[in-house]
Every structure is written in C-alpha cells, then in structure tokens.
XYZ file of C-alpha atoms in Angstrom:
481
model
C -115.213 -25.098 20.120
C -111.504 -24.366 21.583
C -111.028 -28.828 21.862
C -112.416 -28.226 18.476
C -109.888 -28.575 14.925
C -111.737 -28.258 11.891
C -111.882 -27.958 8.270
C -113.868 -28.169 5.443
C -112.489 -28.829 2.134
C -113.769 -29.154 -1.420
C -110.856 -30.931 -2.891
C -110.744 -33.805 -5.074
C -109.645 -37.671 -3.314
C -106.104 -37.803 -5.683
C -105.298 -33.883 -4.908
C -101.769 -33.543 -3.770
C -100.583 -32.299 -0.558
C -99.320 -29.269 1.209
C -95.744 -30.711 1.563
C -96.098 -31.922 -2.521
C -96.615 -35.816 -1.265
C -98.760 -37.791 -3.780
C -102.408 -38.056 -1.864
C -103.321 -41.114 -4.030
C -99.734 -43.565 -2.346
C -100.895 -47.174 -2.492
C -103.436 -48.481 -0.053
C -103.463 -51.577 1.193
C -106.789 -53.667 1.744
C -107.471 -56.417 3.736
C -109.382 -59.343 2.260
C -112.175 -59.467 4.363
C -111.986 -55.154 3.595
C -112.192 -54.428 7.473
C -108.459 -52.485 7.169
C -106.475 -50.173 5.462
C -103.120 -49.416 6.126
C -101.681 -46.684 3.748
C -98.483 -46.367 2.119
C -96.141 -43.845 4.511
C -98.698 -43.112 7.174
C -98.409 -43.223 11.082
C -101.576 -44.877 11.302
C -104.060 -47.073 9.485
C -107.124 -48.115 9.943
C -109.080 -52.214 12.024
C -112.748 -52.917 12.342
C -113.999 -50.879 9.163
C -118.218 -51.008 9.788
C -120.701 -49.137 6.751
C -124.462 -49.099 8.700
C -126.850 -48.193 5.410
C -129.005 -47.209 7.284
C -129.706 -45.657 10.713
C -133.121 -44.859 12.028
C -136.017 -41.883 12.152
C -137.532 -43.551 15.106
C -137.697 -41.661 19.172
C -135.482 -43.209 21.930
C -137.738 -43.940 24.505
C -139.772 -41.621 23.680
C -137.550 -38.720 22.299
C -137.097 -38.182 18.871
C -133.010 -36.667 19.006
C -133.266 -37.137 15.266
C -131.870 -39.792 12.750
C -129.679 -42.128 14.616
C -126.752 -44.571 13.821
C -126.339 -47.518 16.419
C -122.421 -47.461 17.524
C -120.585 -50.418 19.284
C -118.870 -47.533 21.754
C -118.079 -43.955 22.520
C -113.951 -44.576 21.013
C -114.288 -45.115 17.397
C -113.968 -42.341 13.820
C -116.603 -41.985 12.777
C -117.807 -41.164 9.352
C -121.690 -39.460 7.790
C -122.206 -39.359 4.890
C -125.518 -36.995 3.630
C -125.183 -35.271 -0.289
C -124.346 -32.708 0.504
C -121.258 -33.303 2.819
C -119.854 -35.691 4.463
C -118.255 -35.319 8.728
C -115.811 -36.882 9.768
C -115.463 -37.381 13.444
C -111.997 -37.973 14.510
C -112.324 -38.844 18.562
C -109.658 -36.712 21.106
C -107.453 -39.443 21.734
C -107.215 -40.204 18.182
C -105.752 -36.911 17.647
C -103.693 -36.953 21.060
C -102.325 -40.187 20.507
C -101.179 -40.183 16.392
C -100.996 -35.952 16.677
C -102.855 -36.177 13.870
C -103.419 -31.974 12.587
C -107.141 -31.898 10.980
C -106.448 -28.021 9.855
C -103.951 -30.283 7.027
C -104.555 -31.115 3.696
C -102.138 -34.050 4.211
C -104.007 -35.184 7.273
C -106.803 -35.520 5.900
C -105.781 -36.482 2.213
C -104.533 -39.666 4.087
C -107.769 -40.092 6.627
C -109.660 -40.076 3.046
C -107.108 -42.447 1.575
C -108.120 -45.233 4.212
C -111.592 -43.745 4.812
C -113.260 -44.581 0.690
C -111.669 -47.697 -1.080
C -112.805 -49.107 1.860
C -116.674 -47.524 2.483
C -116.832 -47.988 -1.515
C -116.216 -51.975 -0.856
C -119.476 -52.496 1.542
C -121.330 -49.907 -0.402
C -123.708 -52.251 -2.867
C -124.218 -50.057 -5.113
C -125.560 -47.068 -3.037
C -123.275 -43.361 -2.656
C -120.171 -43.421 -1.441
C -117.504 -41.358 -0.133
C -115.159 -41.811 -3.424
C -118.167 -39.111 -4.652
C -117.770 -36.853 -1.978
C -116.799 -33.435 -2.973
C -117.405 -31.463 0.653
C -115.815 -32.876 3.574
C -115.489 -31.781 7.411
C -113.233 -33.325 9.599
C -113.803 -32.787 13.735
C -113.163 -33.711 17.289
C -115.381 -32.115 18.282
C -119.086 -34.500 19.739
C -120.865 -32.106 18.629
C -120.767 -30.744 15.730
C -122.600 -28.247 12.735
C -122.559 -27.936 8.943
C -124.637 -27.819 6.294
C -128.183 -27.036 8.330
C -127.486 -30.037 10.131
C -126.200 -30.820 13.513
C -124.264 -33.753 14.262
C -123.498 -35.322 17.136
C -120.948 -38.460 18.136
C -120.957 -40.948 20.794
C -124.150 -39.751 22.272
C -125.112 -42.323 25.263
C -128.393 -41.964 24.441
C -129.216 -45.067 27.211
C -127.298 -46.653 29.640
C -124.470 -48.112 28.029
C -126.280 -47.688 24.401
C -123.520 -44.871 22.200
C -125.351 -43.624 19.507
C -124.429 -41.458 16.341
C -127.194 -38.062 15.884
C -128.024 -36.646 12.636
C -130.466 -33.608 12.947
C -131.629 -30.562 11.792
C -130.098 -27.560 12.398
C -134.042 -25.858 12.560
C -135.609 -28.988 13.734
C -137.546 -30.207 11.430
C -137.329 -33.772 10.304
C -133.597 -34.653 9.926
C -134.301 -37.191 7.194
C -136.302 -35.385 5.038
C -134.761 -31.599 6.086
C -130.839 -33.886 5.924
C -131.323 -36.859 3.863
C -128.404 -39.010 5.759
C -126.909 -41.557 4.097
C -124.358 -44.494 5.348
C -122.267 -44.334 8.342
C -118.721 -45.489 9.067
C -116.971 -46.501 12.220
C -113.794 -47.936 12.248
C -110.814 -47.596 14.364
C -107.397 -45.886 14.197
C -104.380 -47.624 15.513
C -100.684 -48.036 14.443
C -99.470 -48.866 11.412
C -96.577 -50.798 12.016
C -99.717 -52.725 14.570
C -102.406 -53.048 11.739
C -103.160 -56.402 10.693
C -104.011 -56.297 7.039
C -104.285 -60.407 5.792
C -103.773 -59.616 1.521
C -106.001 -61.228 -0.778
C -102.476 -63.904 -1.947
C -103.209 -65.310 -5.517
C -106.210 -66.138 -7.021
C -106.016 -69.907 -6.621
C -105.332 -69.003 -3.017
C -107.982 -67.228 -3.348
C -109.999 -69.301 -4.683
C -109.027 -72.175 -1.867
C -109.673 -69.777 1.139
C -113.178 -68.928 -0.630
C -114.325 -72.216 -0.390
C -113.034 -73.786 2.301
C -114.667 -70.752 4.543
C -118.154 -70.863 2.339
C -121.168 -72.608 4.332
C -122.903 -74.773 2.461
C -126.024 -75.539 4.314
C -128.209 -73.085 0.757
C -126.735 -76.212 -0.901
C -128.271 -79.012 1.011
C -131.226 -77.721 2.163
C -132.087 -76.698 -1.040
C -131.666 -81.071 -2.117
C -133.186 -81.285 0.721
C -136.276 -79.366 0.239
C -136.551 -80.291 -3.354
C -136.234 -83.948 -3.374
C -138.345 -84.100 -0.730
C -140.768 -81.356 -3.105
C -140.228 -83.515 -5.884
C -142.031 -86.621 -5.204
C -145.039 -84.886 -3.257
C -145.833 -83.511 -6.143
C -144.797 -86.111 -8.595
C -147.653 -88.113 -6.894
C -149.492 -85.077 -6.369
C -149.786 -84.448 -10.061
C -150.867 -87.320 -10.861
C -152.851 -88.279 -8.370
C -154.893 -85.085 -9.489
C -154.285 -85.238 -13.116
C -156.608 -88.726 -13.202
C -159.197 -87.013 -10.984
C -159.563 -84.124 -13.845
C -160.782 -87.469 -15.715
C -163.038 -88.159 -13.897
C -165.153 -85.657 -12.869
C -168.024 -83.414 -15.565
C -166.868 -80.357 -17.678
C -168.190 -77.919 -14.874
C -166.502 -79.430 -12.199
C -163.314 -79.391 -14.402
C -163.276 -75.775 -14.897
C -163.651 -75.407 -11.308
C -161.024 -77.814 -10.094
C -158.456 -77.052 -13.092
C -158.442 -72.907 -11.749
C -157.792 -74.129 -7.939
C -154.927 -76.488 -9.595
C -153.228 -74.155 -11.833
C -153.724 -70.321 -9.802
C -149.997 -70.742 -7.887
C -148.605 -70.220 -11.214
C -150.430 -67.359 -11.512
C -150.128 -65.837 -8.807
C -146.188 -63.981 -7.443
C -144.928 -66.323 -5.580
C -144.881 -63.426 -2.571
C -148.687 -63.880 -2.914
C -149.120 -67.424 -2.562
C -146.375 -67.110 0.324
C -148.098 -64.833 1.692
C -152.325 -67.020 2.112
C -150.056 -69.489 3.254
C -148.288 -67.944 6.362
C -151.940 -66.609 7.018
C -153.534 -70.276 6.580
C -150.478 -72.394 8.536
C -148.909 -69.530 10.814
C -148.095 -69.559 14.889
C -151.329 -67.497 15.353
C -154.106 -69.717 13.449
C -156.048 -72.842 14.513
C -154.464 -74.933 12.066
C -150.993 -73.268 12.756
C -151.155 -73.658 16.243
C -152.678 -77.721 16.373
C -149.016 -78.432 14.421
C -146.939 -77.028 17.162
C -149.027 -78.394 19.989
C -148.505 -81.758 17.909
C -144.604 -80.951 17.726
C -145.289 -80.616 13.997
C -144.267 -76.756 13.303
C -145.270 -75.302 9.796
C -144.331 -72.051 9.688
C -140.632 -70.560 9.858
C -139.455 -74.996 9.342
C -137.569 -76.922 7.091
C -141.465 -77.991 6.647
C -142.257 -74.591 5.584
C -140.048 -74.839 2.286
C -141.121 -78.124 1.471
C -144.925 -76.433 1.585
C -143.642 -73.522 -0.438
C -142.091 -75.527 -2.840
C -144.915 -77.989 -3.249
C -147.292 -75.113 -3.611
C -145.354 -73.248 -6.883
C -144.485 -76.465 -8.129
C -147.559 -78.528 -8.718
C -149.214 -76.585 -11.278
C -146.313 -77.710 -13.600
C -146.522 -81.010 -12.646
C -150.360 -81.069 -13.277
C -150.010 -79.830 -16.274
C -148.435 -82.358 -17.737
C -149.730 -84.653 -16.365
C -153.439 -84.134 -17.823
C -151.768 -83.042 -21.624
C -150.619 -86.151 -21.587
C -153.281 -88.240 -20.182
C -155.670 -86.224 -22.877
C -153.629 -86.846 -25.981
C -154.290 -90.686 -24.978
C -156.652 -92.213 -27.631
C -159.699 -93.238 -25.595
C -161.199 -95.762 -27.811
C -157.903 -97.808 -26.752
C -158.651 -97.331 -23.249
C -162.283 -98.412 -24.367
C -160.936 -100.830 -25.632
C -158.445 -102.407 -22.834
C -162.025 -101.877 -20.890
C -163.875 -104.743 -23.263
C -160.472 -107.205 -22.524
C -161.229 -107.094 -18.496
C -158.607 -104.474 -17.528
C -159.542 -102.926 -14.627
C -159.184 -98.804 -14.311
C -156.019 -99.499 -12.098
C -154.368 -101.459 -14.297
C -155.609 -99.353 -17.495
C -153.694 -96.380 -15.220
C -150.686 -98.103 -14.200
C -150.093 -100.040 -17.729
C -151.576 -98.759 -20.392
C -151.820 -94.688 -19.453
C -148.471 -94.315 -17.575
C -146.378 -95.778 -19.796
C -147.718 -94.365 -23.087
C -148.306 -90.939 -21.390
C -144.594 -91.104 -19.455
C -142.169 -88.677 -21.824
C -144.646 -85.736 -20.591
C -144.916 -87.035 -16.844
C -141.146 -87.003 -16.805
C -140.583 -83.601 -18.208
C -143.281 -82.132 -15.646
C -141.593 -84.130 -12.929
C -138.350 -82.256 -14.396
C -139.658 -78.911 -15.392
C -141.330 -79.369 -11.407
C -137.937 -79.565 -9.398
C -136.389 -76.763 -11.954
C -139.625 -74.520 -10.610
C -139.034 -75.986 -7.318
C -134.890 -75.564 -7.007
C -135.618 -71.752 -7.508
C -138.205 -70.410 -5.399
C -137.047 -67.815 -3.120
C -140.837 -65.463 -2.721
C -143.093 -67.211 -1.198
C -140.895 -69.623 0.693
C -139.247 -66.293 2.539
C -142.575 -65.161 3.499
C -143.461 -68.853 5.073
C -139.960 -69.997 5.863
C -138.369 -67.050 6.209
C -133.847 -66.294 6.262
C -132.658 -69.048 9.100
C -129.514 -70.383 8.197
C -128.907 -74.012 7.925
C -132.651 -75.138 7.901
C -135.054 -72.934 5.527
C -131.535 -71.173 3.582
C -132.643 -72.514 0.478
C -129.825 -70.711 -2.115
C -132.091 -68.323 -4.013
C -132.025 -66.953 -0.658
C -129.199 -66.956 0.218
C -128.056 -65.395 -2.759
C -130.280 -62.668 -1.794
C -128.903 -62.222 1.227
C -125.403 -62.555 0.551
C -125.410 -59.940 -2.245
C -127.638 -57.537 0.690
C -124.545 -58.009 2.794
C -122.226 -57.438 0.892
C -120.449 -60.985 -0.840
C -120.310 -60.605 -3.607
C -118.643 -63.746 -4.235
C -120.615 -65.626 -2.288
C -123.718 -63.843 -4.265
C -121.772 -65.066 -7.441
C -121.100 -68.559 -6.012
C -124.573 -69.722 -5.333
C -125.610 -68.136 -8.351
C -123.637 -69.809 -10.804
C -124.964 -73.297 -8.973
C -127.862 -72.244 -9.969
C -127.001 -71.309 -13.471
C -125.377 -74.465 -13.827
C -128.554 -77.130 -12.206
C -130.754 -75.225 -15.053
C -128.616 -76.161 -17.913
C -128.776 -79.659 -16.967
C -132.344 -79.931 -16.471
C -132.950 -77.925 -19.563
C -130.368 -80.432 -21.234
C -131.772 -83.242 -19.445
C -135.440 -82.324 -20.771
C -134.291 -81.609 -24.398
C -132.069 -84.943 -24.676
C -135.265 -86.919 -23.018
C -137.712 -85.385 -25.673
C -135.507 -86.742 -28.067
C -134.803 -90.406 -26.970
C -138.246 -90.978 -26.104
C -139.671 -89.485 -29.372
C -137.438 -91.816 -31.415
C -137.934 -95.120 -28.968
C -142.087 -93.760 -29.602
C -141.791 -93.840 -33.907
C -139.829 -97.238 -34.018
C -142.332 -98.920 -31.814
C -145.654 -97.082 -33.100
C -144.077 -98.790 -35.938
C -143.303 -102.069 -34.877
C -146.886 -102.320 -33.471
C -148.610 -101.149 -37.082
C -147.070 -103.647 -38.714
C -148.040 -106.282 -36.005
C -151.399 -105.615 -36.125
C -151.631 -105.813 -39.805
C -149.290 -109.418 -39.909
C -152.398 -110.257 -37.270
C -155.020 -108.837 -39.319
C -154.534 -110.141 -42.084
C -153.547 -113.051 -40.749
C -157.110 -114.214 -39.298
C -159.553 -113.054 -42.628
C -158.589 -109.532 -43.043
C -159.489 -106.899 -46.005
C -157.805 -108.463 -48.556
C -155.407 -105.163 -49.050
C -153.507 -106.693 -46.370
C -154.620 -104.866 -43.567
C -154.632 -100.924 -45.307
C -157.213 -98.815 -45.666
C -158.668 -98.115 -49.446
C -156.590 -95.101 -51.172
C -153.995 -95.187 -47.899
C -150.616 -95.714 -47.744
C -150.333 -96.659 -43.971
C -151.440 -100.313 -41.926
C -154.685 -99.249 -39.729
C -153.474 -99.637 -36.256
C -156.640 -101.148 -34.406
C -156.644 -100.716 -30.683
C -158.068 -104.146 -29.644
C -154.890 -105.585 -31.842
C -153.051 -103.327 -29.833
C -154.223 -104.189 -26.185
C -154.029 -107.635 -27.156
C -150.262 -107.580 -28.258
C -149.668 -106.381 -25.114
C -151.399 -108.675 -23.181
C -149.376 -111.254 -24.992
C -145.889 -109.257 -24.420
C -146.765 -109.792 -20.605
C -147.997 -113.650 -20.704
C -144.433 -114.276 -22.555
C -142.220 -112.340 -20.098
C-alpha cells in the first residue's frame, strides 16, 4: 500500500503530541455543530455530518456489506465500530495540507476536531470520544480488526457509499457491528466559517427567531376543533346512556370507554385500517376532496378518539349523580325532556362537565401515538407539539426539544390549576345555593300549612328540601327574569 499512509494508535484523546505540544488545545465549535477549528492547526472542519446508521441491504441485487450513503467522493470519513475507529483522509487533503498520517501530532489534531463534533450529534449513542483504537488512512480500501473498509465507492451511477464488510464474507452487521459514520470537509483554518454561539441572550434571541412555531398552531387548532366535537359527543353519549336499558348500557359503555384503555398506537392502527387511503371509506373521502388519513383532519380524529372517553365518563357520572326525584318533579310540572336537560341537568352537572372538558382538552393536547399513526409527521400540517418533541430529539436538536417540552409542561400546569380553582369555586357556589334553596323551600312550605316544626323533620336539625318546591323556585325565578 505505497499510496496509503496508515497508522494505528491506542493513545488517550488528550495525550501529548510527539513534539511536546498538548493535543487538547482549545477547539472552537460552531453554534450549529457543523464546523470546528483547533488552535495552532493549519486546517479546520466544515460541513460535518453524522449518519447514525447505515443499511445492510443489497444494492441493485448485490450485497456489498454495511453501507452508508455519501454526498460525494472527496470527504473525510470516520467509521466507528466496537473494536476501532477508522478515519479516511482523501489523498487530495493529504497533499493540500501536507499531512503525515503516521504523525501522532496530526492524529491528535484530527481526533481533537472530530470528537466534539461527533459527540454533539451522537444523541446519547456511542461516540468517537470513547474510542481507544484509531486507524488513519488515505487508501480507499483498508482492513483492520477483521473488517474491510471501502471509502468513496460508486456503487450506483453518481451515488457514492462507504462500505464496511466482514473480512470472511459473513454478514457485516453481525460480524463487525458498525456504528455511526462521520463525514466532513477539510479547509484551511483561516478560511473556515465558525460562527460562535454568542452571549446567552443572543443565543436565546437567535433560537426564538429561527424556531418553527407551526407545531404550536397545529396543536391549538387541532385541540380547539377536537374539544368542540368531544364536548357535544360526550354529552350526547352520556345522555343516551340514561335512556337505554342496563344490558345495552354495559355494551355501549365498553365501546365508549375502550379508547381510554387501549394504547394510543393501537387506536391509531385501527383507525388507519378503517380510514386509510387503501380502504373503501378512505378512498370515498379522497374522491370527495376530503382526505382523512395523513391530513390535518386525521389529527382531529385522533384527538377526538383518545379524548372522548374522559368527557363521556365525566358527563355520565355527573348526570347519574343527579337526584331522579328532582327530574321527576320537573316532569310533573310539565317540563319537556329537552327543557329538563338544558335548564336543569346541565346547570346542576356543569362543574363535572367543565372538569371533564378541560381534562379532555389536556388529553388531546398531549396525544402522540394515535396521531403519528393516522396523521404522520408533516411539518405545518400534522406535526403537533408531542410529535415535534420526538423528532427534534431524534434529530439531535435538544434546544427545540426542551422548548416544546416546557411549553407542554406550562400548558399542563395551567390546565390542572384551572381545574382546582374551578372546582373550589363551584363547590362554594353550590354550598351557598343549597343553603339558600333550603331556606326558601322551608319558608314556602311553612307558609302553605307545613309541619308545625317549621319545616324540620322530627329528630333532625336540617331543613327538608322538597324537590317540587325547588323546581317551583326555578320556574318563578325564570318568570321574574
């Protein structure tokens, strides 16, 4: 390998260079993590990119090994494996910067530039920083530790790859277990564009100015639409359950509640099988210009399905807790079922209904699995905040991940605080109204020839509130208004 300059080292990353200069000299990293410059080094790195994984599949019917797609042939490439890291430096870079790949000083410079950039994009996976065995080469084909490394291979016309193959011809993924691959360009240090991070306030301002806020608007729009549907559907379902027999109640209650028990991904899968583009129902909506799957409408459907049980259970519990004698008393006074529902049931059950609405909104706000299955991840259309958190983290953007996480925490805090304040307010209000109604009913009853004990049951210190008088009070109150 006369054209290749190869060296294997097992020195720590902060070892001293052969000429006595510290290899851990100050490294300047760009704010985007794609460029680095080392103090006292004649070259720098630009356009750094880390491929977390490659592919172990055949290319045009031929298995070459474990492959990574490349942007072009003339890139410095580093492949990390459990046994070693192999750094390929194209011969053009070696000639341009007069590099001696056998020199510990050159090796330390390359490592000092590559390690922090690789770690910054590692997302918690194994990085070059923990590697102890390094190989440096300018040859496109290189063997080490039972593996063959092929760099800048044009396996398709105009398509270049880095290949890791097992030396014995076995499956490369099992025999070698390749990790991430880094690629970058070497440029003259004075020509490198390394944009600093600036002050904390400058970083925050730049981050907020560049952040894509579409997940927030998609989430609010989705939740706003979904909660309106959930509110009316939940009330309708809860009222419907009061009108059917016990056997039917058990069946319908199971159907209405099961989305709360199933994992969201299961709900999403079932909805996709029902509304997908390859189903009859899905094709029908596509034909009329209203596609359901992988559209904004899909985010609403997913939010409605997962939030509906919370609204339904809250409304049903509130309706069932009402005194049936009061409802019967209203009927004896000539009230229709619709009037009883609007004028009597809703006001008396409003506290629980409001709490259920807020909880349903919070559930829709945090929906992830069902939405991702049915609606996908389309920026500006179906990417909600929970989906943005997942994909920003997967892309290594921790700042955006933290931002959206804090937004959801703030929303959740406000929802819980609202429920607590609302519950306390309505509890005090209902106690006050109950006391007033009790005194009014007792006085009216006594005025009409009630019991001689002034409306109190024998042996009791509390007034008896007659439902008919309570309803009569409501009617008189309406007449007064």
